[in-house]
Structures are given as C-alpha cells and as structure tokens.
C-alpha cells in the first residue's frame, strides 16, 4: 500500500515538473527500500524528487551516472506516555498514553518512546526528538542519540521530557529527526502530537 501511494505521488509531482524526457537527457529509476517503484523519469527532476522525499521523511541517494535513485523510508512509531519502565526480564511497560492537558503554563513531565524499522544503513546514525509548539517554533530538544545500523536496522529508544513548560494552547508535535554521515540536514521521520487546552 505504501509503495502504491508513493509511486502515484512521485508520478504526479514529476508530471508538474516536466512531462517528457528530453532528447539526450538521462532518465532516473527509483527504488524504495530496494524495490523498484518508478522508472524512466526525466533526470532533471532528481532534485525535486529528493526534496519531496526529505519532506516525506525519506532519505535519497542518487547516482547520476547510472540514473538510479534509492529511497530509504524508515518506519517509525512514536508514543507519548506518562511513564516507561523496563522490568528485570527486559519487558518494556508503558503507562498512560498522553492525548492532552487541560491547562497551559504548568510544568509537565512525559516520556517519548520511539521504535524504528528499516533505518538507513549507517556507521553514525544520529537522532533527536524535538517538541514543536502550536506556533511552529521549537519548545525543547532532547539529547542527540547515536546508533550504528550496519548490523541491523531495527531498534528502539526513549527520551524523558522533565518539567517542560507548555506556554500555549493548541497542538504540540513530538518529532523524531534523523540524519546519517551522508546527509548534512536532519529529516523528520516520524511524529506524534498532543493538545493543550479544552
């Protein structure tokens, strides 16, 4: 299902950029997590496709010589919870998912649990959790997590937010951002949200 809508979205986006491959211009073939999904798009659309995929939470690697563009789209689940504990038997126990708070200007403590599958292969994968306020500005940023995915691309981690002051009414976004040594910018690969106010 994910591959079908992504293929349709890519075709529609590229149709707006340029509908035919110009004479002598190279074509790009697009692969999602190793499976070919789109072929023979104009090479001039490569930067547009890369930008679009970054906005959708994917990483792209484009080889202009061969015309192959590989898209890595991690599957990320984000839970915002009152508490997370790990038992002696290594079981993870969650308590009270947070959907919202009624009042602003009260220090709140909550935990974010992140489960990642199909992460890009990297020696130095970096991740951070960022809390974005209703006005679109950053409220708080968690620590930078480092992980190697050369021997496996599935893992989980959690981050506590302690006494975080939520000063506005509205919807707050908890975003998971990721980058590898091949990319300079963080890409938002997953998010969850909660509201403040009645």
CSV table of N, CA, C and O in Angstrom, one decimal, residues 89-160:
chain,number,residue,atom,x,y,z
A,89,UNK,N,13.0,-8.7,33.6
A,89,UNK,CA,13.0,-9.7,32.4
A,89,UNK,C,13.1,-9.0,31.1
A,89,UNK,O,12.9,-9.6,30.1
A,90,UNK,N,13.5,-7.7,31.1
A,90,UNK,CA,13.7,-6.8,29.9
A,90,UNK,C,12.4,-6.5,29.2
A,90,UNK,O,12.4,-6.0,28.1
A,91,UNK,N,11.2,-6.7,29.8
A,91,UNK,CA,10.0,-6.3,29.2
A,91,UNK,C,9.8,-4.8,29.4
A,91,UNK,O,10.1,-4.3,30.5
A,92,UNK,N,9.3,-4.1,28.4
A,92,UNK,CA,9.1,-2.7,28.5
A,92,UNK,C,7.6,-2.5,28.8
A,92,UNK,O,6.7,-3.0,28.2
A,93,UNK,N,7.3,-1.7,29.9
A,93,UNK,CA,6.0,-1.4,30.4
A,93,UNK,C,5.6,0.0,30.2
A,93,UNK,O,6.4,0.9,30.6
A,94,UNK,N,4.5,0.3,29.4
A,94,UNK,CA,4.1,1.7,29.2
A,94,UNK,C,3.0,2.0,30.1
A,94,UNK,O,2.1,1.2,30.4
A,95,UNK,N,2.9,3.3,30.5
A,95,UNK,CA,1.7,3.7,31.3
A,95,UNK,C,1.1,5.0,30.8
A,95,UNK,O,1.9,6.0,30.5
A,96,UNK,N,-0.2,5.1,30.7
A,96,UNK,CA,-1.0,6.3,30.4
A,96,UNK,C,-0.5,7.0,29.2
A,96,UNK,O,0.2,8.0,29.3
A,97,UNK,N,-0.9,6.7,28.0
A,97,UNK,CA,-0.7,7.5,26.8
A,97,UNK,C,-1.2,8.9,27.0
A,97,UNK,O,-2.3,9.0,27.5
A,98,UNK,N,-0.5,9.9,26.5
A,98,UNK,CA,-0.9,11.3,26.7
A,98,UNK,C,-1.6,11.7,25.4
A,98,UNK,O,-1.0,11.7,24.4
A,99,UNK,N,-2.9,12.2,25.6
A,99,UNK,CA,-3.6,12.8,24.4
A,99,UNK,C,-3.6,14.3,24.6
A,99,UNK,O,-3.8,15.0,23.6
A,100,UNK,N,-3.5,14.8,25.8
A,100,UNK,CA,-3.5,16.2,26.0
A,100,UNK,C,-3.6,16.6,27.5
A,100,UNK,O,-3.7,15.8,28.4
A,101,UNK,N,-3.4,17.9,27.7
A,101,UNK,CA,-3.5,18.5,29.0
A,101,UNK,C,-4.5,19.7,28.9
A,101,UNK,O,-4.7,20.3,27.9
A,102,UNK,N,-5.2,19.9,30.0
A,102,UNK,CA,-6.2,21.0,30.0
A,102,UNK,C,-5.7,22.4,30.2
A,102,UNK,O,-6.2,23.3,29.6
A,103,UNK,N,-4.6,22.5,31.0
A,103,UNK,CA,-4.1,23.9,31.3
A,103,UNK,C,-2.7,24.1,30.8
A,103,UNK,O,-1.8,23.2,30.7
A,104,UNK,N,-2.4,25.3,30.3
A,104,UNK,CA,-1.0,25.7,29.9
A,104,UNK,C,-0.3,26.2,31.1
A,104,UNK,O,-0.8,26.3,32.2
A,105,UNK,N,1.0,26.5,30.9
A,105,UNK,CA,1.9,27.2,31.9
A,105,UNK,C,2.1,26.3,33.2
A,105,UNK,O,2.3,26.8,34.3
A,106,UNK,N,1.9,25.0,33.0
A,106,UNK,CA,2.2,24.0,34.1
A,106,UNK,C,3.3,23.1,33.7
A,106,UNK,O,3.2,22.6,32.6
A,107,UNK,N,4.4,23.0,34.5
A,107,UNK,CA,5.5,22.1,34.1
A,107,UNK,C,5.0,20.7,33.9
A,107,UNK,O,4.3,20.1,34.9
A,108,UNK,N,5.2,20.0,32.8
A,108,UNK,CA,4.8,18.7,32.5
A,108,UNK,C,5.9,17.7,32.3
A,108,UNK,O,6.9,18.1,31.7
A,109,UNK,N,5.8,16.5,32.8
A,109,UNK,CA,6.8,15.5,32.6
A,109,UNK,C,6.2,14.4,31.9
A,109,UNK,O,5.1,13.9,32.3
A,110,UNK,N,6.8,14.0,30.7
A,110,UNK,CA,6.3,12.9,29.9
A,110,UNK,C,7.5,12.2,29.3
A,110,UNK,O,8.6,12.7,29.3
A,111,UNK,N,7.2,11.0,28.7
A,111,UNK,CA,8.3,10.2,28.1
A,111,UNK,C,7.9,10.0,26.6
A,111,UNK,O,6.7,9.8,26.3
A,112,UNK,N,8.9,9.9,25.8
A,112,UNK,CA,8.6,9.6,24.4
A,112,UNK,C,9.4,8.3,24.1
A,112,UNK,O,10.6,8.1,24.3
A,113,UNK,N,8.6,7.3,23.6
A,113,UNK,CA,9.2,6.0,23.2
A,113,UNK,C,9.1,5.9,21.6
A,113,UNK,O,8.1,6.2,21.0
A,114,UNK,N,10.3,5.6,21.0
A,114,UNK,CA,10.4,5.5,19.6
A,114,UNK,C,10.9,4.2,19.2
A,114,UNK,O,11.9,3.6,19.7
A,115,UNK,N,10.2,3.6,18.2
A,115,UNK,CA,10.5,2.3,17.6
A,115,UNK,C,10.8,2.5,16.1
A,115,UNK,O,10.0,3.2,15.4
A,116,UNK,N,12.0,2.1,15.7
A,116,UNK,CA,12.4,2.3,14.3
A,116,UNK,C,12.7,1.0,13.6
A,116,UNK,O,13.4,0.1,14.1
A,117,UNK,N,12.1,0.9,12.4
A,117,UNK,CA,12.4,-0.2,11.5
A,117,UNK,C,12.8,0.3,10.1
A,117,UNK,O,12.4,1.4,9.8
A,118,UNK,N,13.7,-0.4,9.4
A,118,UNK,CA,14.1,0.0,8.1
A,118,UNK,C,14.9,1.3,8.1
A,118,UNK,O,14.7,2.1,7.2
A,119,UNK,N,15.7,1.5,9.1
A,119,UNK,CA,16.5,2.7,9.2
A,119,UNK,C,17.6,2.6,8.1
A,119,UNK,O,18.0,1.5,7.7
A,120,UNK,N,18.1,3.8,7.6
A,120,UNK,CA,19.2,3.7,6.6
A,120,UNK,C,20.5,3.0,7.3
A,120,UNK,O,20.7,3.2,8.4
A,121,UNK,N,21.2,2.3,6.5
A,121,UNK,CA,22.4,1.7,6.9
A,121,UNK,C,23.5,2.8,7.1
A,121,UNK,O,23.8,3.6,6.2
A,122,UNK,N,24.0,2.9,8.3
A,122,UNK,CA,25.0,4.0,8.6
A,122,UNK,C,25.9,3.6,9.8
A,122,UNK,O,25.4,2.9,10.7
A,123,UNK,N,27.1,4.0,9.7
A,123,UNK,CA,28.0,3.8,10.8
A,123,UNK,C,27.7,4.8,12.0
A,123,UNK,O,27.8,4.4,13.1
A,124,UNK,N,27.2,6.0,11.6
A,124,UNK,CA,26.9,7.0,12.6
A,124,UNK,C,25.5,7.6,12.3
A,124,UNK,O,25.4,8.7,11.7
A,125,UNK,N,24.5,6.9,12.7
A,125,UNK,CA,23.1,7.4,12.6
A,125,UNK,C,22.8,8.3,13.8
A,125,UNK,O,23.0,7.9,14.9
A,126,UNK,N,22.4,9.5,13.6
A,126,UNK,CA,22.1,10.4,14.7
A,126,UNK,C,20.6,10.7,14.7
A,126,UNK,O,20.0,10.9,13.7
A,127,UNK,N,20.0,10.8,15.9
A,127,UNK,CA,18.6,11.0,16.1
A,127,UNK,C,18.4,12.0,17.2
A,127,UNK,O,19.1,12.0,18.1
A,128,UNK,N,17.3,12.8,17.1
A,128,UNK,CA,16.9,13.6,18.1
A,128,UNK,C,15.4,13.7,18.2
A,128,UNK,O,14.7,13.6,17.1
A,129,UNK,N,14.8,14.0,19.3
A,129,UNK,CA,13.4,14.2,19.5
A,129,UNK,C,13.2,15.7,19.8
A,129,UNK,O,13.9,16.3,20.7
A,130,UNK,N,12.3,16.3,19.0
A,130,UNK,CA,12.1,17.8,19.2
A,130,UNK,C,10.6,18.0,19.4
A,130,UNK,O,9.8,17.5,18.7
A,131,UNK,N,10.4,18.9,20.4
A,131,UNK,CA,9.0,19.3,20.7
A,131,UNK,C,8.7,20.6,20.1
A,131,UNK,O,9.4,21.6,20.3
A,132,UNK,N,7.7,20.6,19.2
A,132,UNK,CA,7.3,21.8,18.4
A,132,UNK,C,6.0,22.4,19.0
A,132,UNK,O,5.1,21.6,19.1
A,133,UNK,N,6.0,23.7,19.2
A,133,UNK,CA,4.8,24.3,19.8
A,133,UNK,C,3.7,24.6,18.7
A,133,UNK,O,4.0,24.4,17.5
A,134,UNK,N,2.5,25.0,19.1
A,134,UNK,CA,1.4,25.3,18.2
A,134,UNK,C,1.8,26.4,17.2
A,134,UNK,O,1.3,26.4,16.1
A,135,UNK,N,2.8,27.2,17.5
A,135,UNK,CA,3.2,28.3,16.6
A,135,UNK,C,4.3,27.9,15.7
A,135,UNK,O,4.8,28.7,14.8
A,136,UNK,N,4.6,26.6,15.7
A,136,UNK,CA,5.7,26.0,14.8
A,136,UNK,C,7.1,26.2,15.2
A,136,UNK,O,8.0,25.8,14.6
A,137,UNK,N,7.3,26.8,16.4
A,137,UNK,CA,8.6,27.0,16.9
A,137,UNK,C,9.0,25.9,17.9
A,137,UNK,O,8.2,25.3,18.6
A,138,UNK,N,10.3,25.7,18.0
A,138,UNK,CA,10.9,24.6,18.9
A,138,UNK,C,10.7,25.0,20.3
A,138,UNK,O,11.1,26.1,20.7
A,139,UNK,N,10.1,24.1,21.1
A,139,UNK,CA,10.0,24.3,22.6
A,139,UNK,C,11.1,23.7,23.3
A,139,UNK,O,11.7,24.3,24.2
A,140,UNK,N,11.5,22.5,23.0
A,140,UNK,CA,12.6,21.8,23.6
A,140,UNK,C,13.1,20.7,22.7
A,140,UNK,O,12.4,20.1,21.9
A,141,UNK,N,14.4,20.5,22.9
A,141,UNK,CA,15.0,19.4,22.1
A,141,UNK,C,15.7,18.4,23.0
A,141,UNK,O,16.4,18.8,24.0
A,142,UNK,N,15.5,17.1,22.8
A,142,UNK,CA,16.1,16.1,23.6
A,142,UNK,C,17.6,15.9,23.2
A,142,UNK,O,18.1,16.7,22.4
A,143,UNK,N,18.3,15.0,23.8
A,143,UNK,CA,19.7,14.7,23.5
A,143,UNK,C,19.8,14.1,22.1
A,143,UNK,O,18.9,13.6,21.6
A,144,UNK,N,21.0,14.2,21.6
A,144,UNK,CA,21.3,13.5,20.3
A,144,UNK,C,21.7,12.1,20.6
A,144,UNK,O,22.6,11.8,21.3
A,145,UNK,N,21.0,11.2,20.0
A,145,UNK,CA,21.2,9.7,20.1
A,145,UNK,C,22.1,9.3,18.9
A,145,UNK,O,21.8,9.7,17.8
A,146,UNK,N,23.1,8.4,19.2
A,146,UNK,CA,23.9,7.9,18.1
A,146,UNK,C,23.7,6.4,18.1
A,146,UNK,O,23.6,5.7,19.1
A,147,UNK,N,23.7,5.8,16.9
A,147,UNK,CA,23.4,4.4,16.7
A,147,UNK,C,24.1,3.9,15.4
A,147,UNK,O,24.0,4.7,14.4
A,148,UNK,N,24.6,2.8,15.4
A,148,UNK,CA,25.1,2.2,14.2
A,148,UNK,C,24.1,1.2,13.7
A,148,UNK,O,23.6,0.3,14.4
A,149,UNK,N,23.8,1.3,12.4
A,149,UNK,CA,22.8,0.4,11.8
A,149,UNK,C,23.4,-0.5,10.8
A,149,UNK,O,22.7,-1.0,9.9
A,150,UNK,N,24.7,-0.7,10.8
A,150,UNK,CA,25.4,-1.5,9.9
A,150,UNK,C,25.1,-3.0,10.1
A,150,UNK,O,25.2,-3.8,9.1
A,151,UNK,N,24.7,-3.4,11.3
A,151,UNK,CA,24.4,-4.8,11.6
A,151,UNK,C,23.0,-5.1,11.8
A,151,UNK,O,22.6,-6.1,12.3
A,152,UNK,N,22.1,-4.1,11.6
A,152,UNK,CA,20.7,-4.2,11.8
A,152,UNK,C,20.0,-2.9,11.8
A,152,UNK,O,20.6,-1.9,12.3
A,153,UNK,N,18.9,-2.8,11.2
A,153,UNK,CA,18.2,-1.5,11.0
A,153,UNK,C,16.9,-1.3,11.8
A,153,UNK,O,16.1,-0.5,11.6
A,154,UNK,N,16.8,-2.1,12.9
A,154,UNK,CA,15.6,-2.0,13.8
A,154,UNK,C,16.1,-1.8,15.2
A,154,UNK,O,17.0,-2.5,15.7
A,155,UNK,N,15.5,-0.9,15.9
A,155,UNK,CA,15.9,-0.6,17.3
A,155,UNK,C,14.8,0.3,17.9
A,155,UNK,O,13.9,0.7,17.3
A,156,UNK,N,15.0,0.5,19.2
A,156,UNK,CA,14.1,1.4,19.9
A,156,UNK,C,14.9,2.2,21.0
A,156,UNK,O,15.9,1.8,21.4
A,157,UNK,N,14.3,3.4,21.4
A,157,UNK,CA,14.9,4.2,22.4
A,157,UNK,C,13.8,5.0,23.0
A,157,UNK,O,12.7,5.2,22.5
A,158,UNK,N,14.1,5.6,24.2
A,158,UNK,CA,13.1,6.5,24.8
A,158,UNK,C,13.8,7.7,25.4
A,158,UNK,O,15.0,7.7,25.6
A,159,UNK,N,13.1,8.8,25.5
A,159,UNK,CA,13.6,10.1,25.9
A,159,UNK,C,12.6,10.7,26.9
A,159,UNK,O,11.4,10.9,26.5
A,160,UNK,N,13.1,11.1,28.1
A,160,UNK,CA,12.2,11.8,29.0
A,160,UNK,C,12.2,13.3,28.8
A,160,UNK,O,13.3,13.9,28.5
